[in-house]
């Protein structure tokens, strides 16, 4: 059971000095025990109202999934043992004390649940403000610098919005002894002059009160949410747009001659390596999460289009090489069906007949060779026409398809994230 105290009998008279009041309240004769909480009675907990004022935010670290905050935490509670209304005719006057006064009275065991590390500001003196009002209300303000963990969701990166939080609560007092409540009118405020390099702060801030059960009992907790909107302009100019230019550079090969093999291969391979280097630089600045991010899908789309341009050139090169090898192939395979390679006896008979009739074998062979050349030229022209057609179609198909992918990507990630 929590300890119960009785109000000490102290001699307070009007127009006493602050020092005299403090001596009467906290001196040896007052028997004030800071180890005992100022519970009104055995069945009611101490109510501590809390509000936070964020002075600065910095180091929103995606890899460590944390952010740093410099803020003032304000606590307010009623301690009837510090009542000095008899010594003040006007009730608005309060006693302002030094940090040493805060060490002399009871204080809550407030701690930050999701803080990785924290420290009180002590330059040039401990940044602590304490005020004791005539009815026994205590106002305690302390400046804190802390690093808070934030479980960030990066599936929409770099169009993501991070919901980070600051949690605080009682470490040792259960909810039957101490209850934290947010200040009704302004529980959580942020300095409007805060500027972050990669994020924008949303105006909407949500607070909530909850309890957590442990094996030692139920404890009172408070939670405040901060929304960070990522400033995507930097990533668009440094990551997304360079990829677009690399993809467009890979399309230049569609306008090069189909027989310019070194130039087209070098262009495709160079752009592929460049975009891989770009994606590696982005991955280095992000944690190795197990799900796909928007930036990963973007790089995948760009790699597919650059790799597709290489496949397109391979197909064009195939038809080009086949057109160049067709004459030799026909000669080696003996495909002169109309000359005399395949049917030598018939060709000889025809030559003899021609020699007998005209006496000019040379003229006959010239006519036959001209016919074969025309047929070879027709086959070569068909292969080259196929290669040329593939290039012409690719000049339209690749840009249109890429534009469609960009629009779908932008609608899925940017527009949906903006609506949220």
Short mmCIF file of C-alpha atoms in Angstrom, two decimals:
data_model
loop_
_atom_site.label_atom_id
_atom_site.label_comp_id
_atom_site.label_asym_id
_atom_site.label_seq_id
_atom_site.Cartn_x
_atom_site.Cartn_y
_atom_site.Cartn_z
CA UNK A 1 0.00 0.00 0.00
CA UNK A 2 1.28 3.49 -0.76
CA UNK A 3 2.34 5.50 2.19
CA UNK A 4 -0.01 8.21 3.36
CA UNK A 5 1.14 11.47 4.81
CA UNK A 6 -0.46 14.02 7.09
CA UNK A 7 -0.15 17.73 6.52
CA UNK A 8 2.47 19.20 8.82
CA UNK A 9 1.45 22.01 11.12
CA UNK A 10 3.49 25.04 10.10
CA UNK A 11 3.25 28.61 11.18
CA UNK A 12 2.50 30.79 8.14
CA UNK A 13 1.67 34.44 8.44
CA UNK A 14 0.86 37.04 5.83
CA UNK A 15 3.62 38.88 3.96
CA UNK A 16 6.30 36.33 4.73
CA UNK A 17 9.42 36.34 2.55
CA UNK A 18 9.94 33.53 0.09
CA UNK A 19 12.91 32.30 2.06
CA UNK A 20 10.84 32.18 5.23
CA UNK A 21 8.06 30.31 3.45
CA UNK A 22 10.46 27.73 2.07
CA UNK A 23 12.06 27.30 5.49
CA UNK A 24 8.61 26.79 6.96
CA UNK A 25 7.59 24.29 4.25
CA UNK A 26 10.82 22.35 3.78
CA UNK A 27 12.77 23.03 6.94
CA UNK A 28 13.46 20.46 9.64
CA UNK A 29 10.39 21.45 11.64
CA UNK A 30 8.05 20.94 8.68
CA UNK A 31 8.94 17.25 8.44
CA UNK A 32 8.54 17.26 4.64
CA UNK A 33 9.63 13.90 3.24
CA UNK A 34 10.46 13.99 -0.47
CA UNK A 35 10.53 10.20 -0.54
CA UNK A 36 6.77 10.09 -0.06
CA UNK A 37 4.49 10.92 -2.98
CA UNK A 38 1.84 13.62 -2.41
CA UNK A 39 -1.13 11.29 -2.84
CA UNK A 40 -4.36 13.01 -1.76
CA UNK A 41 -5.48 9.78 -0.06
CA UNK A 42 -4.91 6.08 -0.26
CA UNK A 43 -7.31 5.54 -3.17
CA UNK A 44 -6.39 8.39 -5.54
CA UNK A 45 -3.15 8.58 -7.53
CA UNK A 46 -1.11 11.71 -8.07
CA UNK A 47 -2.14 13.40 -11.33
CA UNK A 48 0.79 14.84 -13.29
CA UNK A 49 -0.03 16.85 -16.41
CA UNK A 50 2.70 16.93 -19.05
CA UNK A 51 3.36 18.96 -22.15
CA UNK A 52 6.36 19.06 -24.49
CA UNK A 53 7.86 21.92 -26.44
CA UNK A 54 10.21 20.85 -29.21
CA UNK A 55 13.06 23.32 -29.58
CA UNK A 56 14.99 21.50 -32.31
CA UNK A 57 14.93 18.31 -34.35
CA UNK A 58 17.99 16.89 -36.07
CA UNK A 59 19.72 13.78 -37.33
CA UNK A 60 16.75 11.90 -38.71
CA UNK A 61 18.84 8.80 -39.40
CA UNK A 62 17.27 6.24 -41.72
CA UNK A 63 20.01 3.65 -41.23
CA UNK A 64 19.87 3.76 -37.41
CA UNK A 65 16.13 4.46 -37.55
CA UNK A 66 16.28 7.23 -35.00
CA UNK A 67 15.95 10.98 -34.62
CA UNK A 68 17.37 13.51 -32.18
CA UNK A 69 15.22 16.02 -30.34
CA UNK A 70 16.01 18.95 -28.10
CA UNK A 71 12.93 19.83 -26.08
CA UNK A 72 11.49 21.11 -22.82
CA UNK A 73 9.37 18.74 -20.78
CA UNK A 74 6.92 20.46 -18.45
CA UNK A 75 5.29 18.72 -15.49
CA UNK A 76 2.61 20.05 -13.21
CA UNK A 77 1.14 18.39 -10.12
CA UNK A 78 -0.45 19.26 -6.79
CA UNK A 79 1.45 18.74 -3.55
CA UNK A 80 -0.74 19.95 -0.66
CA UNK A 81 2.21 19.80 1.70
CA UNK A 82 3.58 22.87 -0.09
CA UNK A 83 0.46 24.99 0.38
CA UNK A 84 1.26 28.53 1.58
CA UNK A 85 -1.97 30.38 0.83
CA UNK A 86 -1.99 31.82 4.37
CA UNK A 87 1.28 33.59 3.64
CA UNK A 88 0.01 35.26 0.46
CA UNK A 89 -2.97 37.53 0.22
CA UNK A 90 -2.85 37.39 -3.60
CA UNK A 91 -3.04 33.85 -4.92
CA UNK A 92 -1.24 34.45 -8.24
CA UNK A 93 2.17 34.92 -6.67
CA UNK A 94 4.49 31.95 -6.85
CA UNK A 95 7.89 31.07 -5.52
CA UNK A 96 10.54 30.54 -8.18
CA UNK A 97 13.36 28.32 -7.04
CA UNK A 98 16.73 27.12 -8.22
CA UNK A 99 17.50 23.56 -9.40
CA UNK A 100 18.51 22.81 -5.83
CA UNK A 101 14.91 23.40 -4.77
CA UNK A 102 13.76 20.77 -7.26
CA UNK A 103 16.05 18.29 -5.55
CA UNK A 104 14.37 19.02 -2.18
CA UNK A 105 10.80 18.10 -3.11
CA UNK A 106 9.04 15.05 -4.45
CA UNK A 107 9.17 14.60 -8.23
CA UNK A 108 7.73 12.01 -10.57
CA UNK A 109 9.95 9.25 -11.95
CA UNK A 110 9.33 10.29 -15.53
CA UNK A 111 11.40 8.43 -18.14
CA UNK A 112 11.43 8.23 -21.94
CA UNK A 113 10.41 4.79 -23.11
CA UNK A 114 11.86 4.77 -26.63
CA UNK A 115 14.94 6.91 -25.91
CA UNK A 116 18.26 5.34 -26.87
CA UNK A 117 20.16 7.92 -24.87
CA UNK A 118 19.25 11.18 -23.19
CA UNK A 119 20.85 13.95 -21.17
CA UNK A 120 19.76 16.99 -19.18
CA UNK A 121 21.15 20.32 -20.32
CA UNK A 122 23.52 21.70 -17.70
CA UNK A 123 25.16 24.66 -19.47
CA UNK A 124 25.71 27.12 -18.00
CA UNK A 125 23.67 25.76 -15.13
CA UNK A 126 21.14 22.91 -15.06
CA UNK A 127 18.27 24.01 -17.30
CA UNK A 128 15.58 23.52 -14.69
CA UNK A 129 12.69 25.83 -13.88
CA UNK A 130 10.62 25.24 -10.76
CA UNK A 131 7.70 27.25 -9.44
CA UNK A 132 5.59 26.57 -6.37
CA UNK A 133 2.16 28.19 -6.32
CA UNK A 134 0.27 29.12 -3.13
CA UNK A 135 -2.15 26.18 -3.37
CA UNK A 136 0.74 23.71 -3.53
CA UNK A 137 0.83 23.27 -7.30
CA UNK A 138 4.35 22.58 -8.57
CA UNK A 139 5.52 23.52 -12.06
CA UNK A 140 8.73 21.79 -13.15
CA UNK A 141 10.32 22.51 -16.56
CA UNK A 142 13.46 20.72 -17.69
CA UNK A 143 15.38 20.83 -20.94
CA UNK A 144 16.34 17.47 -22.40
CA UNK A 145 18.30 16.27 -25.40
CA UNK A 146 17.51 12.71 -26.44
CA UNK A 147 17.83 10.29 -29.33
CA UNK A 148 14.61 8.37 -29.97
CA UNK A 149 14.16 5.18 -31.92
CA UNK A 150 11.69 5.27 -34.81
CA UNK A 151 10.58 2.18 -36.71
CA UNK A 152 10.54 3.66 -40.20
CA UNK A 153 8.61 2.15 -43.10
CA UNK A 154 10.55 2.68 -46.33
CA UNK A 155 8.32 0.94 -48.88
CA UNK A 156 7.44 4.31 -50.48
CA UNK A 157 10.97 5.78 -50.28
CA UNK A 158 11.70 8.52 -51.42
CA UNK A 159 8.03 9.56 -51.28
CA UNK A 160 7.55 8.21 -47.76
CA UNK A 161 6.08 9.79 -44.65
CA UNK A 162 7.54 8.65 -41.34
CA UNK A 163 5.42 8.47 -38.20
CA UNK A 164 7.86 8.78 -35.33
CA UNK A 165 6.92 9.03 -31.69
CA UNK A 166 8.07 10.17 -28.29
CA UNK A 167 6.92 7.95 -25.44
CA UNK A 168 7.19 8.76 -21.77
CA UNK A 169 5.82 7.25 -18.61
CA UNK A 170 6.37 6.27 -15.01
CA UNK A 171 9.20 3.88 -14.28
CA UNK A 172 8.35 2.82 -10.72
CA UNK A 173 4.92 4.15 -9.74
CA UNK A 174 1.95 2.10 -10.90
CA UNK A 175 -1.25 3.70 -12.15
CA UNK A 176 -2.73 3.44 -8.65
CA UNK A 177 0.00 5.77 -7.39
CA UNK A 178 0.79 8.04 -10.35
CA UNK A 179 -1.05 8.90 -13.57
CA UNK A 180 0.33 11.00 -16.41
CA UNK A 181 -2.04 13.13 -18.48
CA UNK A 182 -1.42 15.43 -21.41
CA UNK A 183 -2.02 19.11 -20.82
CA UNK A 184 -5.52 19.76 -22.22
CA UNK A 185 -4.96 22.93 -24.24
CA UNK A 186 -1.46 22.46 -25.75
CA UNK A 187 0.05 19.06 -25.03
CA UNK A 188 2.67 19.08 -27.77
CA UNK A 189 4.09 22.08 -29.63
CA UNK A 190 6.95 22.42 -32.08
CA UNK A 191 9.16 25.36 -32.84
CA UNK A 192 7.97 26.71 -36.21
CA UNK A 193 11.51 27.77 -37.12
CA UNK A 194 12.72 24.15 -37.35
CA UNK A 195 14.11 23.28 -40.79
CA UNK A 196 15.27 19.78 -41.67
CA UNK A 197 17.53 19.00 -44.66
CA UNK A 198 15.51 16.06 -46.02
CA UNK A 199 12.15 16.28 -44.27
CA UNK A 200 9.23 18.59 -43.75
CA UNK A 201 7.21 18.61 -40.54
CA UNK A 202 3.49 18.16 -40.84
CA UNK A 203 1.19 20.35 -38.81
CA UNK A 204 -0.86 17.41 -37.63
CA UNK A 205 0.45 15.98 -34.36
CA UNK A 206 -1.43 13.28 -32.47
CA UNK A 207 -1.15 12.43 -28.79
CA UNK A 208 -2.56 9.55 -26.80
CA UNK A 209 -2.70 8.17 -23.28
CA UNK A 210 -2.34 4.46 -22.61
CA UNK A 211 -1.36 1.95 -19.97
CA UNK A 212 1.09 -0.91 -20.17
CA UNK A 213 0.87 -3.97 -17.97
CA UNK A 214 4.03 -5.57 -16.60
CA UNK A 215 4.45 -8.28 -14.04
CA UNK A 216 5.01 -5.51 -11.45
CA UNK A 217 1.68 -3.83 -12.29
CA UNK A 218 0.10 -1.40 -14.74
CA UNK A 219 1.92 1.82 -15.54
CA UNK A 220 0.76 5.11 -17.04
CA UNK A 221 2.28 6.17 -20.37
CA UNK A 222 1.99 9.04 -22.83
CA UNK A 223 2.76 9.04 -26.53
CA UNK A 224 3.16 11.86 -29.05
CA UNK A 225 3.46 11.31 -32.81
CA UNK A 226 5.55 13.41 -35.16
CA UNK A 227 5.13 13.11 -38.92
CA UNK A 228 8.12 13.64 -41.17
CA UNK A 229 7.37 14.20 -44.88
CA UNK A 230 10.44 13.41 -46.94
CA UNK A 231 11.53 16.23 -49.21
CA UNK A 232 11.59 14.25 -52.45
CA UNK A 233 12.98 17.04 -54.68
CA UNK A 234 16.54 16.13 -53.73
CA UNK A 235 16.05 12.48 -54.64
CA UNK A 236 14.30 13.36 -57.89
CA UNK A 237 17.23 15.50 -59.04
CA UNK A 238 19.99 13.25 -57.68
CA UNK A 239 18.59 9.74 -58.28
CA UNK A 240 15.48 9.60 -60.45
CA UNK A 241 16.30 12.09 -63.20
CA UNK A 242 19.85 10.77 -63.86
CA UNK A 243 18.31 7.34 -64.42
CA UNK A 244 15.93 8.81 -66.99
CA UNK A 245 18.85 10.34 -68.85
CA UNK A 246 20.76 7.05 -68.80
CA UNK A 247 17.78 5.20 -70.24
CA UNK A 248 17.42 7.82 -72.98
CA UNK A 249 21.15 7.50 -73.75
CA UNK A 250 20.70 3.77 -74.28
CA UNK A 251 18.09 4.55 -76.96
CA UNK A 252 20.65 6.42 -79.06
CA UNK A 253 21.76 3.04 -80.42
CA UNK A 254 18.42 2.78 -82.28
CA UNK A 255 19.61 5.59 -84.58
CA UNK A 256 23.08 4.15 -85.16
CA UNK A 257 23.92 1.98 -88.15
CA UNK A 258 23.08 -1.66 -87.59
CA UNK A 259 26.64 -2.64 -88.52
CA UNK A 260 28.18 -0.28 -85.90
CA UNK A 261 28.58 -3.12 -83.43
CA UNK A 262 31.34 -1.65 -81.19
CA UNK A 263 29.52 1.66 -80.74
CA UNK A 264 26.14 0.10 -79.93
CA UNK A 265 27.55 -2.49 -77.54
CA UNK A 266 29.69 0.08 -75.74
CA UNK A 267 26.71 2.42 -75.36
CA UNK A 268 24.46 -0.27 -73.89
CA UNK A 269 27.03 -1.73 -71.51
CA UNK A 270 28.18 1.71 -70.32
CA UNK A 271 24.67 2.88 -69.46
CA UNK A 272 23.95 -0.43 -67.72
CA UNK A 273 27.05 -0.12 -65.53
CA UNK A 274 26.32 3.55 -64.83
CA UNK A 275 22.81 2.87 -63.57
CA UNK A 276 24.08 -0.02 -61.45
CA UNK A 277 26.59 2.33 -59.84
CA UNK A 278 23.83 4.86 -59.22
CA UNK A 279 21.62 2.27 -57.54
CA UNK A 280 24.52 1.02 -55.40
CA UNK A 281 25.11 4.55 -54.11
CA UNK A 282 21.46 4.83 -53.08
CA UNK A 283 21.44 1.40 -51.42
CA UNK A 284 24.50 2.37 -49.41
CA UNK A 285 22.54 5.19 -47.74
CA UNK A 286 19.60 2.95 -46.78
CA UNK A 287 19.22 0.05 -44.35
CA UNK A 288 19.07 -3.48 -45.86
CA UNK A 289 15.34 -4.04 -45.37
CA UNK A 290 13.65 -7.23 -46.55
CA UNK A 291 10.99 -5.57 -48.73
CA UNK A 292 11.04 -3.66 -51.99
CA UNK A 293 11.23 0.11 -51.86
CA UNK A 294 9.90 2.50 -54.47
CA UNK A 295 13.44 3.47 -55.42
CA UNK A 296 14.27 -0.23 -55.98
CA UNK A 297 11.34 -0.60 -58.37
CA UNK A 298 12.43 2.56 -60.17
CA UNK A 299 15.95 1.25 -60.71
CA UNK A 300 14.53 -2.12 -61.78
CA UNK A 301 12.38 -0.43 -64.43
CA UNK A 302 15.36 1.53 -65.76
CA UNK A 303 17.60 -1.56 -65.82
CA UNK A 304 14.95 -3.51 -67.72
CA UNK A 305 14.70 -0.82 -70.41
CA UNK A 306 18.48 -0.53 -70.77
CA UNK A 307 18.83 -4.30 -70.90
CA UNK A 308 15.98 -4.37 -73.42
CA UNK A 309 17.93 -2.01 -75.69
CA UNK A 310 20.83 -4.50 -75.58
CA UNK A 311 18.48 -7.35 -76.49
CA UNK A 312 17.10 -5.24 -79.32
CA UNK A 313 20.58 -4.70 -80.70
CA UNK A 314 21.33 -8.41 -80.45
CA UNK A 315 18.26 -9.12 -82.60
CA UNK A 316 19.20 -6.42 -85.11
CA UNK A 317 22.76 -7.70 -85.25
CA UNK A 318 21.53 -11.24 -85.92
CA UNK A 319 19.62 -10.23 -89.04
CA UNK A 320 22.49 -8.00 -90.17
CA UNK A 321 25.07 -10.79 -89.88
CA UNK A 322 22.75 -13.25 -91.61
CA UNK A 323 22.39 -10.90 -94.56
CA UNK A 324 26.16 -10.60 -94.84
CA UNK A 325 26.71 -14.36 -94.66
CA UNK A 326 23.95 -15.38 -97.08
CA UNK A 327 26.01 -15.30 -100.30
CA UNK A 328 28.87 -17.35 -98.89
CA UNK A 329 26.40 -19.71 -97.29
CA UNK A 330 24.68 -20.37 -100.59
CA UNK A 331 27.98 -20.85 -102.38
CA UNK A 332 29.28 -23.30 -99.73
CA UNK A 333 26.05 -25.27 -99.64
CA UNK A 334 25.82 -25.48 -103.42
CA UNK A 335 22.46 -23.78 -103.73
CA UNK A 336 22.87 -22.58 -107.28
CA UNK A 337 19.90 -24.64 -108.33
CA UNK A 338 19.54 -22.99 -111.66
CA UNK A 339 23.21 -23.03 -112.68
CA UNK A 340 24.94 -26.37 -112.75
CA UNK A 341 26.31 -27.17 -109.29
CA UNK A 342 23.46 -29.42 -108.27
CA UNK A 343 22.86 -31.06 -111.71
CA UNK A 344 26.16 -31.04 -113.60
CA UNK A 345 24.99 -33.31 -116.49
CA UNK A 346 21.99 -31.14 -117.24
CA UNK A 347 24.10 -27.98 -117.04
CA UNK A 348 26.65 -29.47 -119.45
CA UNK A 349 23.95 -30.38 -121.93
CA UNK A 350 22.57 -26.88 -121.78
CA UNK A 351 26.05 -25.39 -122.27
CA UNK A 352 26.68 -27.63 -125.28
CA UNK A 353 23.37 -26.65 -126.72
CA UNK A 354 24.15 -23.03 -126.24
CA UNK A 355 27.60 -23.48 -127.75
CA UNK A 356 26.11 -25.20 -130.75
CA UNK A 357 23.33 -22.67 -131.19
CA UNK A 358 25.08 -19.43 -130.37
CA UNK A 359 28.69 -20.29 -129.83
CA UNK A 360 28.88 -17.91 -126.91
CA UNK A 361 29.21 -19.70 -123.51
CA UNK A 362 30.37 -16.55 -121.78
CA UNK A 363 27.13 -14.73 -122.48
CA UNK A 364 25.05 -17.59 -121.09
CA UNK A 365 27.03 -17.80 -117.83
CA UNK A 366 26.80 -14.05 -117.38
CA UNK A 367 23.02 -14.22 -117.60
CA UNK A 368 22.85 -17.03 -115.07
CA UNK A 369 25.13 -15.27 -112.60
CA UNK A 370 23.05 -12.11 -112.90
CA UNK A 371 19.91 -14.08 -112.03
CA UNK A 372 21.52 -15.64 -108.95
CA UNK A 373 22.86 -12.26 -107.77
CA UNK A 374 19.39 -10.81 -107.99
CA UNK A 375 18.01 -13.61 -105.86
CA UNK A 376 20.81 -13.19 -103.29
CA UNK A 377 20.23 -9.45 -103.25
CA UNK A 378 16.56 -10.01 -102.57
CA UNK A 379 17.34 -12.23 -99.54
CA UNK A 380 19.92 -9.71 -98.22
CA UNK A 381 17.48 -6.83 -98.64
CA UNK A 382 14.80 -8.74 -96.69
CA UNK A 383 17.15 -9.35 -93.70
CA UNK A 384 18.35 -5.77 -93.70
CA UNK A 385 14.78 -4.58 -93.92
CA UNK A 386 13.90 -6.67 -90.85
CA UNK A 387 16.81 -5.17 -88.92
CA UNK A 388 15.82 -1.67 -89.97
CA UNK A 389 12.18 -2.30 -89.03
CA UNK A 390 13.17 -3.44 -85.54
CA UNK A 391 15.14 -0.22 -85.02
CA UNK A 392 12.30 1.95 -86.30
CA UNK A 393 9.71 0.23 -84.10
CA UNK A 394 12.01 0.45 -81.08
CA UNK A 395 12.38 4.20 -81.54
CA UNK A 396 8.68 4.54 -80.75
CA UNK A 397 7.96 1.49 -78.58
CA UNK A 398 10.67 2.07 -75.97
CA UNK A 399 9.91 5.77 -75.21
CA UNK A 400 6.16 5.21 -75.10
CA UNK A 401 6.48 2.19 -72.80
CA UNK A 402 8.91 4.02 -70.53
CA UNK A 403 6.59 7.01 -70.31
CA UNK A 404 3.70 4.75 -69.32
CA UNK A 405 5.84 3.12 -66.61
CA UNK A 406 6.81 6.55 -65.26
CA UNK A 407 3.18 7.65 -65.05
CA UNK A 408 2.11 4.44 -63.30
CA UNK A 409 5.05 4.67 -60.89
CA UNK A 410 4.29 8.32 -60.08
CA UNK A 411 0.59 7.65 -59.50
CA UNK A 412 1.17 4.61 -57.30
CA UNK A 413 3.79 6.12 -55.01
CA UNK A 414 3.69 9.89 -55.14
CA UNK A 415 -0.05 10.58 -55.55
CA UNK A 416 -1.14 7.92 -53.04
CA UNK A 417 1.42 9.07 -50.51
CA UNK A 418 0.34 12.70 -50.95
CA UNK A 419 -3.29 11.74 -50.28
CA UNK A 420 -2.28 10.09 -47.01
#
